[in-house]
Amino acid sequence: MPVSDQAFVTLATNDMYCQGALVLGQSLRNHRTTRKLVVLITPQVSRLLRVILSRLFDEVIEVDLTDSADYIHLAFLKRPELGVTLTKLHCWTLTHYSKCVFLDADTLVLSNVDELFARTELSAAPDPGWPDCFNSGVFVFRPSLETHGLLLQHAADHGSFDGADQGLLNSFFSSWSTADIHKHLPFIYNLSSNTAYTYSPAFKQFGSSAKVVHFLGSAKPWNYKYNPQTGSVLDQGSGSVSQHQTSFLNLWWRVYHRSILPLYERIGHEEVHASPGHTTCLTGGGVPCANSAPTADGMCADSTPGAREPCANSPEGSRQPWPAEDPLERTMVVEESCASPGARHSEDMIGWPETETSAGVMCDPLSPASPQFADLTETQTSSPPADKAEGGPREEPLEASPERPVDATRDPSPPDALEVDLAISVSEISIEEKVKVLSPEEQRRKWEEGRIDYMGKDAFARIQEKLDRFLQ
Ligand SMILES: O=c1ccn([C@@H]2O[C@H](COP(=O)(O)OP(=O)(O)O[C@H]3O[C@H](CO)[C@@H](O)[C@H](O)[C@H]3O)[C@@H](O)[C@H]2O)c(=O)[nH]1
Ligand SMILES: [Mn+2]
């Protein structure tokens, strides 16, 4: 039975982390969660990714740090690097849910973990680096504006001992390590993919029971390149990736390749048709729906409207994931993208069963491509969805809903284009951050909208440099 007042929540402040959020969302759906899926995003996330996220998540909620409350400004200005941290704290404002489980965007669910909702705030697993602290990549919490306020106050008063949310949350929930053993989640709910090898016999003994894997640390799955032919990530040459870490990375990429890339292709198709002149480019080959041309409403020609057949009428064998005649990487406009996800096979399992979605990607009609992003503090960018709990991206009603009016004065204008480059060839897929050169006007607009690159060009050191030059 779906439980509508409880949710899994994640966070993505940019298009790169969105890749992780998408795989996480898909993995939760694959394992048939009965809870809602929520993703918190910030204005940096592109319009296209918001639409893609809304296919998997029940709610895509924009949060903004430019809140007027003084304590937020204080914390924010004193410790600008806490920006992302404070964004994570926004999860406590989701008071339309009675209980939630936060999962970092770099986690992957390996089996159904709905039993986590039986726990109380604040339940979390030990951090592998310092087990008396909990890792803040997976935790059970109870949304409450009061707690949210107290957390922000704590940030303003004490900062965070690691400069980020984990230090802050550990000092706020400081009795975690001693008060109640029920609040200690077993390590299998937050198995760090890269540190497990430090105690290999334990991994051998318990690794196959892992329920959530966490790619913590600086090398994220989306930083690797993947070979779809071998189903394996490419060796980056560092030699530091252990065998089991590789299996987890391969699993992440398999979900990405099978279920997330087809979403891009489909949306690319819709975008092309939705706004003539606006081209959505994807680098690499699309996955045309083999036996069927999409009809005007985007349905597969030979699937019965109403029946909402997944576009999988091309036999798996005949599907060529990436056009063989064009092995070289190329940039193409996706025009026909009724993607066929193909059947799911047991090859997706790495030692333990994984229930894959059977619904796959539907050849859906156009849904509104321009959700409204109106409110500056918290905006729900997706309409409350139809029930998506049954695995796979949600099915949408047949009629395209009318586009909602956009209040231009309040629209924070998310970037139109993807901020990541998807490079796709027959034997290699990679996701790279787009290096974008902004015009001075765009830079100024971003600054005025409060979208400040504290860690990059707007870092204090850079600004000081400019001032020094000016004063010379
Ligand atoms: O630019 C960013 C950085 C982070 N995040 C989100 O914040 C989470 C935490 O960042 P991550 O890069 O996953 O940190 P970890 O490598 O996991 O490092 C640890 O330290 C972090 C800071 O204390 C904690 O948030 C993590 O839970 C903890 O595992 C991510 O998963 C995302 O959900 C973004 O959306 N954008
Ligand atoms: Mn993480």
XYZ file of C-alpha atoms and ligand atoms in Angstrom:
509
model
C 0.000 0.000 0.000
C 1.439 3.398 -0.953
C 2.166 5.612 2.027
C 1.626 9.198 0.980
C 2.806 10.994 4.096
C 6.333 9.578 4.093
C 9.075 10.189 1.573
C 12.599 9.492 0.493
C 14.350 12.811 -0.029
C 17.506 13.695 -1.902
C 19.279 16.861 -2.973
C 20.949 18.028 -6.188
C 22.308 21.547 -6.483
C 23.598 21.176 -10.022
C 23.185 19.084 -13.149
C 26.054 16.763 -12.227
C 24.535 15.739 -8.904
C 21.202 15.396 -10.711
C 22.688 12.406 -12.527
C 23.161 10.763 -9.158
C 19.684 11.751 -7.994
C 18.178 10.196 -11.121
C 19.939 6.874 -10.618
C 19.004 6.891 -6.939
C 15.347 7.629 -7.774
C 15.301 4.883 -10.377
C 16.863 2.404 -7.943
C 14.169 3.184 -5.364
C 11.485 2.654 -8.003
C 13.147 -0.558 -9.181
C 12.829 -1.890 -5.683
C 9.221 -0.857 -5.476
C 9.243 1.604 -2.661
C 5.815 2.446 -1.325
C 6.947 5.922 -0.228
C 7.001 9.190 -2.158
C 10.191 10.393 -3.825
C 11.263 14.007 -3.376
C 14.240 15.826 -4.821
C 15.355 19.233 -3.591
C 17.033 21.336 -6.258
C 18.493 24.844 -6.439
C 18.196 27.449 -9.223
C 21.369 26.210 -10.945
C 19.623 23.052 -12.098
C 18.707 23.325 -15.771
C 15.157 23.350 -17.047
C 15.681 20.129 -18.932
C 16.879 18.267 -15.883
C 13.922 19.520 -13.869
C 11.636 17.958 -16.433
C 13.597 14.706 -16.394
C 13.632 14.642 -12.586
C 9.882 15.137 -12.550
C 9.490 11.892 -14.507
C 10.984 9.925 -11.659
C 10.264 11.939 -8.550
C 6.874 12.698 -7.104
C 8.029 16.167 -6.140
C 10.810 18.366 -7.500
C 11.138 21.191 -5.020
C 13.275 24.218 -5.613
C 14.903 25.623 -2.522
C 16.808 28.838 -2.364
C 19.252 29.970 0.221
C 18.468 33.647 -0.127
C 16.060 33.650 2.732
C 15.372 36.868 4.550
C 15.749 35.548 8.084
C 18.806 37.102 9.689
C 20.241 33.966 11.133
C 20.418 32.432 7.665
C 22.284 35.414 6.329
C 24.603 35.281 9.248
C 25.440 31.685 8.787
C 25.608 32.045 5.061
C 27.861 35.070 5.001
C 30.198 33.898 7.709
C 30.601 30.486 6.178
C 29.797 30.680 2.488
C 31.045 27.150 1.897
C 28.149 25.982 4.065
C 25.814 26.829 1.206
C 25.259 23.277 0.076
C 25.097 22.175 3.691
C 22.301 24.565 4.517
C 20.495 23.370 1.441
C 20.460 19.831 2.820
C 18.880 21.176 6.001
C 15.902 22.318 3.934
C 14.675 18.733 4.104
C 13.329 19.542 7.583
C 10.890 21.988 5.988
C 8.992 19.211 4.183
C 6.321 19.267 6.832
C 3.673 17.762 4.579
C 5.429 14.481 5.364
C 5.339 12.955 8.823
C 8.639 11.149 8.405
C 11.352 11.046 5.757
C 14.565 9.277 4.894
C 17.266 11.486 3.427
C 19.609 9.837 0.925
C 22.611 11.576 -0.624
C 22.480 11.824 -4.410
C 25.578 9.600 -4.522
C 23.779 6.634 -2.979
C 22.277 3.663 -4.766
C 19.582 1.442 -3.328
C 20.166 -2.292 -3.775
C 16.963 -3.600 -2.263
C 13.757 -2.282 -0.766
C 14.567 -0.207 2.316
C 11.079 0.937 3.303
C 11.630 -0.637 6.714
C 13.756 2.420 7.538
C 10.525 4.282 8.191
C 10.054 2.213 11.328
C 12.977 4.154 12.847
C 12.803 7.536 14.542
C 14.746 10.786 14.249
C 17.698 10.885 14.065
C 18.677 7.431 12.910
C 21.806 7.012 10.823
C 24.688 4.615 10.253
C 28.192 5.090 11.642
C 30.656 7.022 9.535
C 33.412 4.700 8.324
C 36.029 7.347 9.062
C 34.950 7.953 12.678
C 32.314 5.493 13.849
C 31.283 7.612 16.853
C 29.902 10.035 14.315
C 27.089 9.153 11.966
C 27.400 9.556 8.252
C 24.895 12.104 6.984
C 24.430 10.413 3.606
C 21.501 8.317 4.891
C 19.324 9.385 7.810
C 15.793 9.129 9.112
C 14.245 12.415 10.223
C 10.966 14.071 11.084
C 10.292 17.286 9.180
C 9.685 20.178 11.546
C 10.061 23.900 11.073
C 11.129 24.167 14.667
C 13.990 21.705 14.187
C 14.924 23.445 10.943
C 15.146 26.784 12.740
C 17.186 25.289 15.566
C 19.591 23.705 13.075
C 20.125 27.012 11.286
C 20.594 28.743 14.604
C 23.150 26.101 15.537
C 24.941 26.706 12.215
C 25.010 30.439 12.870
C 26.210 30.053 16.456
C 28.700 27.234 16.133
C 29.390 26.634 12.448
C 30.285 23.069 11.675
C 33.393 21.187 12.732
C 33.898 19.777 9.231
C 32.608 22.839 7.420
C 29.623 20.905 6.122
C 26.361 19.265 7.132
C 27.799 16.101 8.652
C 29.718 18.010 11.338
C 26.754 20.249 12.021
C 24.250 17.396 12.280
C 26.560 15.374 14.516
C 27.015 18.219 16.956
C 23.291 18.999 16.893
C 22.210 15.380 17.396
C 25.147 14.850 19.726
C 23.630 12.034 21.764
C 23.387 9.776 18.700
C 26.420 7.700 19.601
C 25.319 6.895 23.146
C 21.618 7.470 23.789
C 19.665 4.899 21.806
C 21.032 1.932 19.903
C 17.864 1.844 17.758
C 19.066 5.030 16.157
C 22.188 3.258 14.916
C 21.346 2.005 11.483
C 23.264 -1.088 10.459
C 26.194 -0.286 8.203
C 24.497 -2.154 5.341
C 22.139 0.854 5.015
C 25.072 3.105 4.187
C 27.895 0.973 2.905
C 30.651 3.211 1.689
C 31.747 1.810 -1.617
C 35.350 2.874 -1.322
C 36.181 2.159 2.290
C 34.638 -1.262 2.695
C 37.836 -2.935 1.523
C 39.663 -1.759 4.663
C 38.004 -4.663 6.456
C 37.726 -7.191 3.660
C 36.713 -10.233 5.739
C 33.725 -8.253 7.031
C 32.857 -7.220 3.519
C 33.073 -10.859 2.440
C 30.812 -11.857 5.288
C 28.239 -9.071 5.150
C 28.722 -7.294 1.819
C 26.083 -9.307 0.025
C 23.476 -8.020 2.505
C 24.201 -4.398 1.594
C 21.014 -2.434 1.009
C 22.341 1.024 0.233
C 25.747 1.727 -1.242
C 27.234 5.203 -0.824
C 29.884 6.508 -3.208
C 31.237 8.936 -0.672
C 34.434 10.831 -1.322
C 35.496 12.869 -4.295
C 35.274 10.248 -7.056
C 31.613 9.880 -7.904
C 30.200 7.268 -10.313
C 29.414 9.974 -12.868
C 33.111 10.903 -12.966
C 33.898 7.511 -14.503
C 33.582 6.518 -18.109
C 31.477 3.489 -18.917
C 31.657 0.953 -21.694
C 28.087 -0.146 -22.491
C 29.365 -3.101 -24.506
C 31.241 -4.685 -21.629
C 28.921 -3.266 -18.968
C 31.900 -2.019 -17.071
C 33.490 1.273 -16.054
C 36.778 2.043 -17.692
C 39.908 1.805 -15.656
C 40.877 5.408 -14.947
C 44.459 4.351 -14.528
C 44.629 5.155 -10.816
C 44.562 1.476 -9.857
C 42.893 2.399 -6.572
C 39.474 0.993 -7.378
C 38.831 -2.327 -5.693
C 36.968 -5.195 -7.270
C 33.787 -4.736 -5.274
C 33.833 -1.002 -5.747
C 33.963 -1.668 -9.470
C 30.894 -3.904 -9.189
C 28.975 -1.117 -7.481
C 30.137 1.406 -10.063
C 29.068 -0.954 -12.851
C 25.686 -1.353 -11.247
C 25.226 2.423 -11.004
C 26.137 2.813 -14.664
C 23.891 -0.013 -15.746
C 20.916 1.762 -14.199
C 22.064 5.021 -15.803
C 22.498 3.455 -19.223
C 19.307 1.426 -19.208
C 16.883 3.760 -17.543
C 18.217 7.312 -17.366
C 19.695 7.888 -20.809
C 16.416 6.885 -22.497
C 14.700 9.613 -20.463
C 17.029 12.208 -21.960
C 16.368 10.986 -25.437
C 12.669 11.046 -24.955
C 12.643 14.512 -23.454
C 15.012 15.676 -26.178
C 12.409 14.565 -28.652
C 9.637 16.340 -26.816
C 11.622 19.540 -26.490
C 12.359 19.571 -30.200
C 8.680 19.265 -30.945
C 7.517 21.528 -28.171
C 9.358 24.619 -29.225
C 10.410 24.912 -32.832
C 13.757 26.527 -33.119
C 14.807 25.294 -29.731
C 17.132 22.389 -30.183
C 18.106 19.999 -27.528
C 21.387 18.461 -28.412
C 22.700 15.268 -27.077
C 26.141 14.148 -27.985
C 26.042 10.710 -29.444
C 23.497 8.374 -30.934
C 19.902 8.309 -29.934
C 18.018 5.142 -29.363
C 15.237 5.222 -31.887
C 12.299 3.044 -31.126
C 13.090 0.348 -33.632
C 9.823 -0.859 -35.110
C 7.817 2.217 -34.611
C 7.877 5.841 -35.460
C 6.464 8.016 -32.736
C 3.065 9.354 -33.620
C 2.032 12.924 -33.186
C 1.284 12.414 -29.549
C 4.575 10.709 -28.996
C 3.138 7.239 -28.658
C 4.755 4.388 -30.456
C 2.876 3.943 -33.720
C 2.194 0.306 -33.151
C 1.243 0.480 -29.525
C -2.375 0.895 -28.631
C -3.156 4.313 -27.243
C -4.745 3.953 -23.877
C -2.970 0.741 -23.160
C 0.183 2.733 -22.449
C 2.408 -0.001 -23.710
C 6.001 0.579 -22.964
C 7.845 1.276 -26.152
C 9.469 -2.096 -26.098
C 7.918 -3.571 -29.155
C 11.282 -3.921 -30.752
C 12.664 -7.311 -29.915
C 15.601 -6.978 -27.575
C 17.870 -8.678 -30.096
C 17.129 -6.207 -32.838
C 17.764 -3.175 -30.714
C 21.036 -1.558 -31.417
C 21.784 0.632 -28.469
C 24.162 2.878 -30.353
C 24.107 2.932 -34.159
C 26.814 0.589 -35.345
C 27.326 2.464 -38.581
C 28.376 5.511 -36.706
C 30.858 4.427 -34.135
C 32.447 7.811 -33.780
C 31.261 10.186 -31.196
C 29.083 12.808 -32.756
C 26.686 15.507 -31.846
C 23.180 15.020 -32.982
C 19.864 16.609 -32.418
C 17.564 14.043 -31.002
C 14.599 13.926 -33.311
C 13.226 10.500 -32.838
C 13.652 9.281 -29.383
C 11.019 6.805 -28.514
C 13.536 4.971 -26.435
C 13.276 1.319 -25.808
C 14.747 0.341 -22.520
C 14.666 -3.300 -23.456
C 14.014 -6.080 -21.073
C 15.770 -6.234 -17.756
C 17.889 -9.227 -17.114
C 19.531 -10.898 -14.240
C 22.854 -9.519 -15.451
C 21.927 -6.474 -13.382
C 22.584 -8.376 -10.237
C 25.886 -8.430 -8.554
C 25.581 -11.275 -6.155
C 22.130 -10.527 -4.823
C 18.793 -10.232 -6.483
C 17.656 -6.923 -7.775
C 14.076 -6.397 -8.757
C 14.086 -4.252 -11.835
C 11.175 -2.236 -13.002
C 9.051 -3.965 -15.541
C 7.355 -0.833 -16.780
C 10.393 0.680 -18.408
C 10.242 3.942 -20.258
C 6.892 4.783 -21.686
C 6.543 6.563 -24.967
C 4.636 9.361 -23.424
C 2.970 12.315 -24.972
C 4.343 15.704 -24.347
C 3.949 16.873 -20.829
C 4.445 20.466 -19.805
C 8.045 21.287 -20.463
C 8.043 24.536 -18.587
C 7.035 24.012 -15.044
C 6.690 27.178 -13.115
C 9.521 28.107 -10.840
C 7.925 30.939 -9.078
C 8.565 31.164 -5.409
C 11.935 32.302 -4.252
C 12.079 30.222 -1.175
C 10.408 26.975 -1.925
C 8.635 26.031 -5.071
C 7.108 22.795 -6.039
C 8.007 22.497 -9.673
C 6.056 19.418 -10.482
C 2.386 18.928 -10.242
C 1.399 16.309 -7.717
C 1.924 13.165 -9.696
C -0.152 10.224 -10.488
C 0.918 7.316 -8.387
C 4.432 6.431 -9.430
C 5.017 3.740 -6.920
C 4.710 0.872 -9.313
C 8.213 0.960 -10.695
C 9.609 2.744 -13.698
C 9.026 6.296 -14.744
C 5.520 7.376 -14.185
C 2.784 7.019 -16.636
C 1.159 10.254 -17.604
C -2.345 11.027 -18.742
C -2.796 10.911 -22.481
C -3.613 14.569 -22.946
C -0.844 17.060 -22.668
C -1.746 19.403 -19.849
C -1.948 23.051 -20.780
C 1.151 24.988 -20.030
C 0.920 26.912 -16.806
C 1.421 30.640 -16.953
C 4.867 31.755 -15.999
C 5.228 34.841 -13.905
C 8.331 36.292 -15.487
C 8.992 38.714 -12.684
C 9.370 35.918 -10.195
C 10.850 33.293 -12.456
C 14.441 32.749 -11.411
C 15.123 31.466 -14.959
C 16.831 28.173 -14.603
C 19.390 27.593 -17.313
C 17.762 26.263 -20.469
C 20.557 24.094 -21.684
C 22.006 21.120 -19.941
C 25.021 22.049 -17.900
C 26.558 18.665 -18.532
C 27.895 17.087 -21.692
C 26.816 13.548 -22.345
C 29.385 12.036 -24.661
C 28.093 8.796 -26.061
C 29.829 6.445 -28.449
C 29.515 2.732 -29.066
C 32.096 1.845 -26.481
C 32.169 4.787 -24.136
C 29.745 6.990 -22.263
C 30.883 9.862 -20.123
C 29.265 12.754 -18.298
C 31.222 15.941 -18.141
C 30.595 19.316 -16.685
C 30.161 21.941 -19.356
C 32.663 24.707 -19.062
C 30.481 27.676 -19.670
C 31.812 31.125 -20.376
C 29.279 33.656 -19.185
C 28.918 37.064 -20.755
C 29.429 39.978 -18.314
C 25.644 40.583 -18.463
C 24.903 36.967 -17.559
C 27.444 37.121 -14.745
C 25.843 40.258 -13.401
C 22.360 38.782 -13.638
C 23.473 35.665 -11.763
C 25.045 37.814 -9.057
C 21.934 39.939 -8.724
C 19.769 36.846 -8.444
C 21.928 35.674 -5.577
C 23.409 32.827 -7.597
C 26.894 33.454 -6.437
C 29.803 31.162 -7.196
C 31.407 31.378 -3.762
C 33.818 28.580 -4.453
C 34.850 29.788 -7.913
C 35.035 33.130 -9.593
C 33.166 34.927 -6.800
C 35.389 33.471 -4.091
C 36.462 36.064 -1.569
C 40.119 35.746 -2.610
C 39.222 36.571 -6.220
C 37.135 39.560 -5.210
C 39.938 40.804 -2.983
C 42.353 40.436 -5.895
C 40.065 42.582 -8.032
C 39.733 45.210 -5.293
C 43.506 45.294 -4.822
C 44.004 45.773 -8.533
C 41.420 48.534 -8.565
C 42.990 50.310 -5.606
C 46.524 50.220 -6.976
O 27.851 20.304 -5.231
C 27.124 19.573 -4.541
C 27.598 18.838 -3.456
C 26.725 18.031 -2.748
N 25.412 17.956 -3.088
C 24.459 17.140 -2.303
O 24.983 16.947 -1.003
C 25.275 15.561 -0.814
C 26.550 15.411 0.003
O 27.706 15.636 -0.792
P 28.659 14.427 -1.222
O 29.523 14.904 -2.318
O 27.831 13.229 -1.460
O 29.508 14.249 0.096
P 30.227 12.873 0.538
O 31.350 12.582 -0.371
O 29.206 11.819 0.722
O 30.854 13.317 1.969
C 30.403 13.281 3.290
O 30.441 14.607 3.783
C 29.365 15.447 3.377
C 29.566 16.813 3.979
O 29.508 16.749 5.374
C 28.057 14.846 3.784
O 27.023 15.655 3.264
C 27.943 13.461 3.227
O 26.723 12.877 3.588
C 29.123 12.631 3.721
O 29.016 11.306 3.270
C 25.341 14.994 -2.235
O 25.169 13.603 -2.289
C 24.245 15.755 -2.902
O 22.993 15.252 -2.516
C 24.945 18.666 -4.176
O 23.776 18.580 -4.510
N 25.806 19.459 -4.865
Mn 27.518 11.377 -0.350
